[in-house]
GROMACS .gro file of N, CA and C in nm:
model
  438
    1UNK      N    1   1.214   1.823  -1.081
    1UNK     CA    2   1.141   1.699  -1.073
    1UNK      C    3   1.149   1.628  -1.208
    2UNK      N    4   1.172   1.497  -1.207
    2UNK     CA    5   1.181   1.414  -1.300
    2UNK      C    6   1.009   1.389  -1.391
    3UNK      N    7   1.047   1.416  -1.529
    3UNK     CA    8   0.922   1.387  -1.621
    3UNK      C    9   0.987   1.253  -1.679
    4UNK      N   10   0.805   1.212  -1.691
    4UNK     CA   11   0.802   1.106  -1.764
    4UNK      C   12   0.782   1.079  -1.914
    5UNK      N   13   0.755   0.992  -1.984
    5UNK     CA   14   0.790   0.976  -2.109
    5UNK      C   15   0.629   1.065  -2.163
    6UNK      N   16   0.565   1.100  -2.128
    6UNK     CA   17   0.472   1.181  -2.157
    6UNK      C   18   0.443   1.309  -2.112
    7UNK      N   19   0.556   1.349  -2.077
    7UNK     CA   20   0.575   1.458  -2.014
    7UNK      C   21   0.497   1.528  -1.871
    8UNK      N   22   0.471   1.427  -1.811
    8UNK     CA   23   0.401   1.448  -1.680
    8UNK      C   24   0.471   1.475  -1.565
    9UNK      N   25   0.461   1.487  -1.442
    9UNK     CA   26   0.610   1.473  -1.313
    9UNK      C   27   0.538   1.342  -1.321
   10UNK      N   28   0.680   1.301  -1.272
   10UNK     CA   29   0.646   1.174  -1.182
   10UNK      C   30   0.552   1.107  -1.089
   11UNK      N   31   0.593   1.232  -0.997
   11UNK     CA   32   0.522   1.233  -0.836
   11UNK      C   33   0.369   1.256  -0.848
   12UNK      N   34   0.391   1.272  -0.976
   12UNK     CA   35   0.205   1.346  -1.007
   12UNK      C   36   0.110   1.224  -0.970
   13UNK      N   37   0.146   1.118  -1.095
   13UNK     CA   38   0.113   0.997  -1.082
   13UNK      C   39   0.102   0.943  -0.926
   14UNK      N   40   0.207   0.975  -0.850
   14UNK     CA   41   0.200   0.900  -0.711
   14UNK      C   42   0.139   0.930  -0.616
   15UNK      N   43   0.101   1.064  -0.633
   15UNK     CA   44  -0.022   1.244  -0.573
   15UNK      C   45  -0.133   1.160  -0.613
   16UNK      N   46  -0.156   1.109  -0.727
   16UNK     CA   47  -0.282   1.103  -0.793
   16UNK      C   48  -0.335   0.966  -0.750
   17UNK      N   49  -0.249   0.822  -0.712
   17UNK     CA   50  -0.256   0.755  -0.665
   17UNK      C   51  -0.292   0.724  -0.492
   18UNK      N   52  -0.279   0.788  -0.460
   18UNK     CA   53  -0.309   0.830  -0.269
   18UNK      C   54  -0.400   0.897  -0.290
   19UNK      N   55  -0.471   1.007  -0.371
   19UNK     CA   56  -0.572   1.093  -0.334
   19UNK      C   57  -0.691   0.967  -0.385
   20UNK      N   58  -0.639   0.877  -0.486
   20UNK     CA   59  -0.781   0.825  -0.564
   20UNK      C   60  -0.804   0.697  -0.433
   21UNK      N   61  -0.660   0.665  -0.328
   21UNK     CA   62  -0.664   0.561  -0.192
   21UNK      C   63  -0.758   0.626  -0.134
   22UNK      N   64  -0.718   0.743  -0.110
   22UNK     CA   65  -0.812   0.814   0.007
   22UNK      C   66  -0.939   0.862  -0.023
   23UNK      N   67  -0.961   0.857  -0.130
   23UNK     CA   68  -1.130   0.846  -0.184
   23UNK      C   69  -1.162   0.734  -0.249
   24UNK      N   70  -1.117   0.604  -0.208
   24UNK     CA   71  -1.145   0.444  -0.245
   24UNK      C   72  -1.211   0.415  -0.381
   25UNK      N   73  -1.166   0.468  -0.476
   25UNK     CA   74  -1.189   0.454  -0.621
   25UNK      C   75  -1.037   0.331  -0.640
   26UNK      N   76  -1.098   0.217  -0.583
   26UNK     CA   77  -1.038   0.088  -0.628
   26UNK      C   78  -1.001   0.086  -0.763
   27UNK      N   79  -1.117   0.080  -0.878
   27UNK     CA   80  -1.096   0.042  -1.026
   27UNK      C   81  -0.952   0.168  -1.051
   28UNK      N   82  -1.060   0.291  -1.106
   28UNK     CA   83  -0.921   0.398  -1.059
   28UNK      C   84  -0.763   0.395  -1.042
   29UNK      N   85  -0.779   0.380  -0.955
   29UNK     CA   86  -0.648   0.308  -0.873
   29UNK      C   87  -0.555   0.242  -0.949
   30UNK      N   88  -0.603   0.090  -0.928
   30UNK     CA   89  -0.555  -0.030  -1.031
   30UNK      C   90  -0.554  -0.016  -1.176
   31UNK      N   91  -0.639   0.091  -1.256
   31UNK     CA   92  -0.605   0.127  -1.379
   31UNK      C   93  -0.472   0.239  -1.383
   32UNK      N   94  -0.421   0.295  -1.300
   32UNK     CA   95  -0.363   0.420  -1.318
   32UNK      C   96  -0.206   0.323  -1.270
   33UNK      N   97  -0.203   0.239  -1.187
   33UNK     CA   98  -0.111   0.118  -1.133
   33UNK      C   99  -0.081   0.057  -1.252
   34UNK      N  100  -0.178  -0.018  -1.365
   34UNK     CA  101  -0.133  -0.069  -1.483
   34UNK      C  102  -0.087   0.040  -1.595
   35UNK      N  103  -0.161   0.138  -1.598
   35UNK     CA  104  -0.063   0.233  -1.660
   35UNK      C  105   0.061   0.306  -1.644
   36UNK      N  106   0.094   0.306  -1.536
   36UNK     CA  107   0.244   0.343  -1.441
   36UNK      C  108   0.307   0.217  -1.506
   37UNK      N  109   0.294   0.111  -1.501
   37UNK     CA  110   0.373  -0.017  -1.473
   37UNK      C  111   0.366  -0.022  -1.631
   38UNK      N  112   0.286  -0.021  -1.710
   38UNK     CA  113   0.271  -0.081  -1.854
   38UNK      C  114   0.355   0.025  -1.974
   39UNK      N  115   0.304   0.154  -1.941
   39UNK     CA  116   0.329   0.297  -1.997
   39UNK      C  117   0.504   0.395  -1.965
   40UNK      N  118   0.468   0.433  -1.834
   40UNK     CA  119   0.613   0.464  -1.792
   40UNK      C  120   0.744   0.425  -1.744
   41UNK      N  121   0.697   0.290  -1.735
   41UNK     CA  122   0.773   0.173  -1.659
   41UNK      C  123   0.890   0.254  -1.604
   42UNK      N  124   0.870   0.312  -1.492
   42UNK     CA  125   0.970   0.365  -1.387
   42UNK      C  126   0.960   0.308  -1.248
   43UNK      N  127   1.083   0.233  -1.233
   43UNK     CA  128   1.037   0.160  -1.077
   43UNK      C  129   0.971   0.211  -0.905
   44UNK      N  130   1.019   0.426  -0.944
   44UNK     CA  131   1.047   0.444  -0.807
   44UNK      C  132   0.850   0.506  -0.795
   45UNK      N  133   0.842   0.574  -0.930
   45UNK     CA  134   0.672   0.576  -0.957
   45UNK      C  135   0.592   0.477  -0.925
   46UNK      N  136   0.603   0.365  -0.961
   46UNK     CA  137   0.548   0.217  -0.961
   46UNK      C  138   0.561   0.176  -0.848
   47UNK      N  139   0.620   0.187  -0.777
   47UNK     CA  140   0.650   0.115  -0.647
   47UNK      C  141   0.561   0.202  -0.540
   48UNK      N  142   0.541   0.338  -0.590
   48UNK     CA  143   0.493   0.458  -0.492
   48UNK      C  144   0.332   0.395  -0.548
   49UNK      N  145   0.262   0.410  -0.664
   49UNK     CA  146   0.141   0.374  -0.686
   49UNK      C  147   0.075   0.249  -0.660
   50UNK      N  148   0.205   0.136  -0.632
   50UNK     CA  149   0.184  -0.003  -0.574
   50UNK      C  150   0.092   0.031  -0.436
   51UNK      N  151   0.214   0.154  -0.344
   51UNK     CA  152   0.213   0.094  -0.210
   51UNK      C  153   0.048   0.176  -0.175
   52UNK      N  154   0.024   0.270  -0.234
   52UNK     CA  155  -0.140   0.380  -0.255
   52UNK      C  156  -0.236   0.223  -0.266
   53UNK      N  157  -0.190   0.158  -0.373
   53UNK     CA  158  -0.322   0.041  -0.475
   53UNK      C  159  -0.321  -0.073  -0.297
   54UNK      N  160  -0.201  -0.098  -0.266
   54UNK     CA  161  -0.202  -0.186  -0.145
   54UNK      C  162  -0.304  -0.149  -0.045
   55UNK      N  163  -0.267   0.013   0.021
   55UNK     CA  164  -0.384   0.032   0.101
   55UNK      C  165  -0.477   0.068   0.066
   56UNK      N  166  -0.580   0.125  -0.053
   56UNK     CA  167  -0.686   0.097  -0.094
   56UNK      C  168  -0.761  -0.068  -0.075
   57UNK      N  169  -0.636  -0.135  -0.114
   57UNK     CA  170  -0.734  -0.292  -0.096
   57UNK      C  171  -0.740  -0.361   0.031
   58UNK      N  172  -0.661  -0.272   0.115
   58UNK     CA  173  -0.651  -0.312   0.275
   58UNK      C  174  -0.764  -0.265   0.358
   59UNK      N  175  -0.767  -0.122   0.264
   59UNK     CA  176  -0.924  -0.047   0.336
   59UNK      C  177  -1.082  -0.121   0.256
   60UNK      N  178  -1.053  -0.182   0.138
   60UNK     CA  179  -1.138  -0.234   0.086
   60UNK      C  180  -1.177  -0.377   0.180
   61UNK      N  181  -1.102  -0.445   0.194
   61UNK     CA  182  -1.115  -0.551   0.320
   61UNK      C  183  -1.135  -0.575   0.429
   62UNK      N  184  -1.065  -0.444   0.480
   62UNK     CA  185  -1.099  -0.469   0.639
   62UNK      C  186  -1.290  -0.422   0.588
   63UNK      N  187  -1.305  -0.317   0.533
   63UNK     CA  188  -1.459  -0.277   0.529
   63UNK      C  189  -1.519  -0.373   0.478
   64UNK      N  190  -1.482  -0.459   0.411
   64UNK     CA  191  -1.623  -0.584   0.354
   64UNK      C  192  -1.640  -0.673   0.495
   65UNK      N  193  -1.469  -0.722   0.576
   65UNK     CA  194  -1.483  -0.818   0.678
   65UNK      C  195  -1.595  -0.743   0.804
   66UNK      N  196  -1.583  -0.637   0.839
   66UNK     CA  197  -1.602  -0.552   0.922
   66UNK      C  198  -1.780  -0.559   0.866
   67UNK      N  199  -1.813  -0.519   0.696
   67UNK     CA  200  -1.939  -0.500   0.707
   67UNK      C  201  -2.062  -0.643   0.733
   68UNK      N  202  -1.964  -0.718   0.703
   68UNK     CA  203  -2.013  -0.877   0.753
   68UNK      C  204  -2.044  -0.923   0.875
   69UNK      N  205  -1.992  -0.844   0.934
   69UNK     CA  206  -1.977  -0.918   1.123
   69UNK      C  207  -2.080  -0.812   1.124
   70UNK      N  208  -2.051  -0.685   1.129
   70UNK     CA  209  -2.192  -0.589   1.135
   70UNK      C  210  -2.343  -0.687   1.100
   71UNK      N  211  -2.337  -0.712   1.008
   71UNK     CA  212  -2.507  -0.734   0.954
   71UNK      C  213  -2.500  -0.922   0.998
   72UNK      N  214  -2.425  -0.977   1.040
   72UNK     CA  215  -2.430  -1.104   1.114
   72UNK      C  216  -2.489  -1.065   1.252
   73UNK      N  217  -2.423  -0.957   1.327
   73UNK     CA  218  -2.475  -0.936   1.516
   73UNK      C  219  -2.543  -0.856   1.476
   74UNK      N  220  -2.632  -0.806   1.369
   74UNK     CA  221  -2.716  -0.762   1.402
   74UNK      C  222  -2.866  -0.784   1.416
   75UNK      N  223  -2.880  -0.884   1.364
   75UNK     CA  224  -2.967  -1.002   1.384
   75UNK      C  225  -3.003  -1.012   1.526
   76UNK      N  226  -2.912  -0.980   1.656
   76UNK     CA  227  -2.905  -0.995   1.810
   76UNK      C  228  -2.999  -0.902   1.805
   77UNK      N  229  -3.060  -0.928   1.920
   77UNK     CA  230  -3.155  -0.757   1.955
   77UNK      C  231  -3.037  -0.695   2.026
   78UNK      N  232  -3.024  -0.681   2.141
   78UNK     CA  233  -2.939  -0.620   2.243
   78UNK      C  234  -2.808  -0.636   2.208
   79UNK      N  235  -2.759  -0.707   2.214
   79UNK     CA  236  -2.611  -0.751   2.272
   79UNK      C  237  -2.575  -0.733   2.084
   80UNK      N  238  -2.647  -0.735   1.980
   80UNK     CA  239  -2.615  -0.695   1.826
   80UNK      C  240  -2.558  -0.579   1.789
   81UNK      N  241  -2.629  -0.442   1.870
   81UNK     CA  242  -2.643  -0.341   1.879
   81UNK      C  243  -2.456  -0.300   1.917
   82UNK      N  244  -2.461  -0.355   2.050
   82UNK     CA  245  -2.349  -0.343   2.101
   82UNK      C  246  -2.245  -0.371   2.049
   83UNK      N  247  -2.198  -0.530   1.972
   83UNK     CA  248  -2.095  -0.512   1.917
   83UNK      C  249  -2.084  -0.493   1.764
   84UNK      N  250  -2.209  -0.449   1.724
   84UNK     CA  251  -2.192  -0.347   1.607
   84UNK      C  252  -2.172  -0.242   1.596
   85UNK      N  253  -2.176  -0.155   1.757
   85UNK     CA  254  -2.110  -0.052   1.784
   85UNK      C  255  -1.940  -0.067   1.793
   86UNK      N  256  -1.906  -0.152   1.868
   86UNK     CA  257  -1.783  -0.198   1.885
   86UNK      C  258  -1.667  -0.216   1.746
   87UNK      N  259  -1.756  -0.331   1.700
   87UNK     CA  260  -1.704  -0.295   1.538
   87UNK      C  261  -1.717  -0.146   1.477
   88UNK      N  262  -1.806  -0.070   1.471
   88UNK     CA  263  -1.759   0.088   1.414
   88UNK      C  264  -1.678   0.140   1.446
   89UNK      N  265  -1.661   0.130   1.579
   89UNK     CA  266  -1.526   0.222   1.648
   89UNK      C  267  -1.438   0.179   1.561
   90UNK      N  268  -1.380   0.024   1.671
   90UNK     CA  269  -1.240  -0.017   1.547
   90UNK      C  270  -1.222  -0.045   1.402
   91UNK      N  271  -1.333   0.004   1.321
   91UNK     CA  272  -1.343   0.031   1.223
   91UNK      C  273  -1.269   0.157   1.143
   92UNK      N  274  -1.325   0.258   1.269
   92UNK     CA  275  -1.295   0.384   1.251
   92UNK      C  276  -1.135   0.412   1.303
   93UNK      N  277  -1.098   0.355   1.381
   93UNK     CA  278  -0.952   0.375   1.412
   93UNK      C  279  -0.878   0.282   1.298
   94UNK      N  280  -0.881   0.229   1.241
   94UNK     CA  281  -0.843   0.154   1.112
   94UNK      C  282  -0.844   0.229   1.038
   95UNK      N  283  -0.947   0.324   0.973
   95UNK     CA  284  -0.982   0.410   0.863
   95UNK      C  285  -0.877   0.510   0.951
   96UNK      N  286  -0.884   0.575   1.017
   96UNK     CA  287  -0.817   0.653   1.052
   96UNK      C  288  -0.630   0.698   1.054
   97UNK      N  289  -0.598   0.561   1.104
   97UNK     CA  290  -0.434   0.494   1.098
   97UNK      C  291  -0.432   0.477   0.939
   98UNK      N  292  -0.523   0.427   0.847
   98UNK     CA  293  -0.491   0.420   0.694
   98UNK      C  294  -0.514   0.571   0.619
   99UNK      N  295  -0.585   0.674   0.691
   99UNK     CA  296  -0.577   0.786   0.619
   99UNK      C  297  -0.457   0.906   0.646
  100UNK      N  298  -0.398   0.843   0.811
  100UNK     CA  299  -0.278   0.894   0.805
  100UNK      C  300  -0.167   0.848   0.750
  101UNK      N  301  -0.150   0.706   0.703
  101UNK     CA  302  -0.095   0.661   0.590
  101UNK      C  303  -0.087   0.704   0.474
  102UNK      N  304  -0.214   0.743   0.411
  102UNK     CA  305  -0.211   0.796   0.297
  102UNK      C  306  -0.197   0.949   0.279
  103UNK      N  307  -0.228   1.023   0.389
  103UNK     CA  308  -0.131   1.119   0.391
  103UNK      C  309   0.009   1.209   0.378
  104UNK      N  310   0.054   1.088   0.489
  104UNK     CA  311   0.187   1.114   0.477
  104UNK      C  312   0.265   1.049   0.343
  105UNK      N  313   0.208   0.952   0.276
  105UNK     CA  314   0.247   0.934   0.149
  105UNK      C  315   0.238   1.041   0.028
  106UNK      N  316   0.141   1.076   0.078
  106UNK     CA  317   0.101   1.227  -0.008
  106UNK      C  318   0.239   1.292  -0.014
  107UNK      N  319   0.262   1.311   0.122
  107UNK     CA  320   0.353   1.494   0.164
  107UNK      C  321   0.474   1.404   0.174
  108UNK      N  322   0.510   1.287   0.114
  108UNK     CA  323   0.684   1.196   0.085
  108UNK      C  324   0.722   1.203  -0.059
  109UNK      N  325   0.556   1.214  -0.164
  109UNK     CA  326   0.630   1.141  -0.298
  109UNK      C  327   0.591   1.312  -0.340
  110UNK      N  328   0.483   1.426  -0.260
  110UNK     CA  329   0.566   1.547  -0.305
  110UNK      C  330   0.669   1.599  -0.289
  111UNK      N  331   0.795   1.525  -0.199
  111UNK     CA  332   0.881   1.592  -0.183
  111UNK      C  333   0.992   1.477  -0.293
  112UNK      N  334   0.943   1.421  -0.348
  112UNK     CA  335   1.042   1.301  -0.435
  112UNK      C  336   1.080   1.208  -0.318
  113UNK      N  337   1.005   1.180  -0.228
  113UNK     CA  338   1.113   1.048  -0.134
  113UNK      C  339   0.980   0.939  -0.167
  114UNK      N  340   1.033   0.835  -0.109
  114UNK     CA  341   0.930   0.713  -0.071
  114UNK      C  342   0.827   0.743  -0.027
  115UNK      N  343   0.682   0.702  -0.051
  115UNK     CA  344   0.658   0.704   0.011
  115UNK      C  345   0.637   0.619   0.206
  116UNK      N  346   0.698   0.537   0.214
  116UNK     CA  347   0.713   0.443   0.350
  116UNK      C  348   0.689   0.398   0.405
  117UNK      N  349   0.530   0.334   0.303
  117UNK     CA  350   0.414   0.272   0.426
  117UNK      C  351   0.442   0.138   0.450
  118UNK      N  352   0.459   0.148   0.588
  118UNK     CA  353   0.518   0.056   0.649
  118UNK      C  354   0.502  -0.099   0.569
  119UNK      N  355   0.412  -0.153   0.608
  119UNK     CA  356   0.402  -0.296   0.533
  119UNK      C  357   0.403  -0.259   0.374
  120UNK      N  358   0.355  -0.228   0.313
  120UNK     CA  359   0.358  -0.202   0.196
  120UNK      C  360   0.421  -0.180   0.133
  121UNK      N  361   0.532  -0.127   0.163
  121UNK     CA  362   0.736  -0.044   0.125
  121UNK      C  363   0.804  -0.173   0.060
  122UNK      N  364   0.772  -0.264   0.193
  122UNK     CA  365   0.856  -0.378   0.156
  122UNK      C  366   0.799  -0.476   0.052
  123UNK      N  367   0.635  -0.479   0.080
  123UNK     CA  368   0.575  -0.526  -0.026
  123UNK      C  369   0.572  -0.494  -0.216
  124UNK      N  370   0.593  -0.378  -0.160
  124UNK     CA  371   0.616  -0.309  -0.320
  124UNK      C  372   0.746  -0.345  -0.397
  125UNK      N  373   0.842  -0.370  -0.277
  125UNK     CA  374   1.019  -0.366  -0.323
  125UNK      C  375   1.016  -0.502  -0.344
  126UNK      N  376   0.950  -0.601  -0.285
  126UNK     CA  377   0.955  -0.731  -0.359
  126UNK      C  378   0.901  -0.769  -0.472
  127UNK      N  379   0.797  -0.700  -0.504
  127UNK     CA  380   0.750  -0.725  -0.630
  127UNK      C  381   0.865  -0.657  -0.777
  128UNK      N  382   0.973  -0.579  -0.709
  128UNK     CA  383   1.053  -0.537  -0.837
  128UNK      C  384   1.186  -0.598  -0.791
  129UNK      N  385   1.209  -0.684  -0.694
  129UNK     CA  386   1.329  -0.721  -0.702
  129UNK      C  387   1.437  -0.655  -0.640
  130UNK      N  388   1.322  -0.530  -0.528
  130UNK     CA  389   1.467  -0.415  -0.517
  130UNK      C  390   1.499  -0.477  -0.361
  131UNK      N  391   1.483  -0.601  -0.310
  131UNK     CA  392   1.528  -0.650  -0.143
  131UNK      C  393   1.682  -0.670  -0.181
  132UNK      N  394   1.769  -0.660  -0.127
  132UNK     CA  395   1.874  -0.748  -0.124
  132UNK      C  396   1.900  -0.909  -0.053
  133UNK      N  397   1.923  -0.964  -0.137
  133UNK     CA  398   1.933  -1.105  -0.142
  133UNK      C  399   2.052  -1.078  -0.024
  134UNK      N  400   2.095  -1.152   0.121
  134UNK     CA  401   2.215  -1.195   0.201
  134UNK      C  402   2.222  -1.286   0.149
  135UNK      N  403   2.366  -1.270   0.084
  135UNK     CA  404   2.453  -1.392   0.084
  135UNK      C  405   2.578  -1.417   0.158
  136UNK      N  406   2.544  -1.563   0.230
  136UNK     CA  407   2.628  -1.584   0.367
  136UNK      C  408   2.755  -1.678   0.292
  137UNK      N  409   2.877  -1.654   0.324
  137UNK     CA  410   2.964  -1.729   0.263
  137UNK      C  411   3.039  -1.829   0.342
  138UNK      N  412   3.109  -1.927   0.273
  138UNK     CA  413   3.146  -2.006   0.417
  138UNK      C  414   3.268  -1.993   0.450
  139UNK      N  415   3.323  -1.956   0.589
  139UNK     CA  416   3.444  -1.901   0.677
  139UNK      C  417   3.545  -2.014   0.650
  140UNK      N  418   3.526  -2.092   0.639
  140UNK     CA  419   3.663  -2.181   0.616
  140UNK      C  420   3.667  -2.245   0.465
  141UNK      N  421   3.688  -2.216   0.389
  141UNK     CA  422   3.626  -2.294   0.260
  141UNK      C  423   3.752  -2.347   0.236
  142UNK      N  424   3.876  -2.445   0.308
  142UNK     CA  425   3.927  -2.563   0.279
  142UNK      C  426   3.865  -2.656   0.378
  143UNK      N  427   3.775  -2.639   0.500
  143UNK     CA  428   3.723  -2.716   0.580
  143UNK      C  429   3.592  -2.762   0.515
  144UNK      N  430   3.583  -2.880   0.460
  144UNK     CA  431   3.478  -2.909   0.471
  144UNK      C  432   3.399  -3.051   0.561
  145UNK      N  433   3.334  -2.996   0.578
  145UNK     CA  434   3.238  -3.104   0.656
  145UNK      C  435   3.197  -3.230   0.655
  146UNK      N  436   3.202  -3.300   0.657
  146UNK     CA  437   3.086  -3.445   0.555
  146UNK      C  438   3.091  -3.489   0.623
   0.00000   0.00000   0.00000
């Protein structure tokens, strides 16, 4: 396994980044993200602690939107009850689909791969530039058009 300029693994950083997702230590997180990015500046680390910092703030959101609509219907007597139940569920299947996310990110960047979370992969690779640009060329280039 590849060490970093402080002699750490790599993957440690990216272990350490998903466990601090999956126990929603936001600040945490985003400090250990600016130190990856500022300190070791390694893209494949950085990109792995991006895509951890992404779903932390995805689980941070859906739970503020989610705790809003909660304490709005609950104001209802009856019918409040109900879809503040409603909201917990799909609350909980949200939390759930994001902790198997952060799982399997876990058991990818211990093995040195990506981790692959879905939206976030690509989100991370744009922020370093790693998409490939298509460039379409033109098929006849003595024909031109006008």
């Amino acid at each position: 396994m590849e060490k970093g300029k402080f002699g750490v693994v790599l993957a440690f950083y990216a272990v350490l980044a998903f466990v601090l997702a999956f126990l929603g230590q936001t600040l945490l997180c985003g400090l250990l993200l600016l130190f990856v990015i500022g300190a070791e500046k390694n893209e494949w680390v950085s990109k792995q602690v991006m895509q951890a910092f992404f779903l932390l703030l995805l689980s941070s959101v859906i739970s503020s939107v989610f705790g809003a609509f909660s304490s709005v219907f609950s104001a209802i007597p009856i019918l409040g009850s109900i879809i503040a139940t409603i909201i917990r569920v799909v609350e909980g299947i949200i939390s759930l689909a994001l902790l198997v996310f952060e799982v399997l990110g876990i058991v990818n960047v211990c093995k040195g791969k990506d981790a692959n979370v879905p939206v976030f992969s690509d989100l991370a690779g744009k922020a370093f530039g790693l998409v490939k640009k298509t460039v379409y060329s033109n098929p006849n280039p003595n024909n031109t058009n006008q």
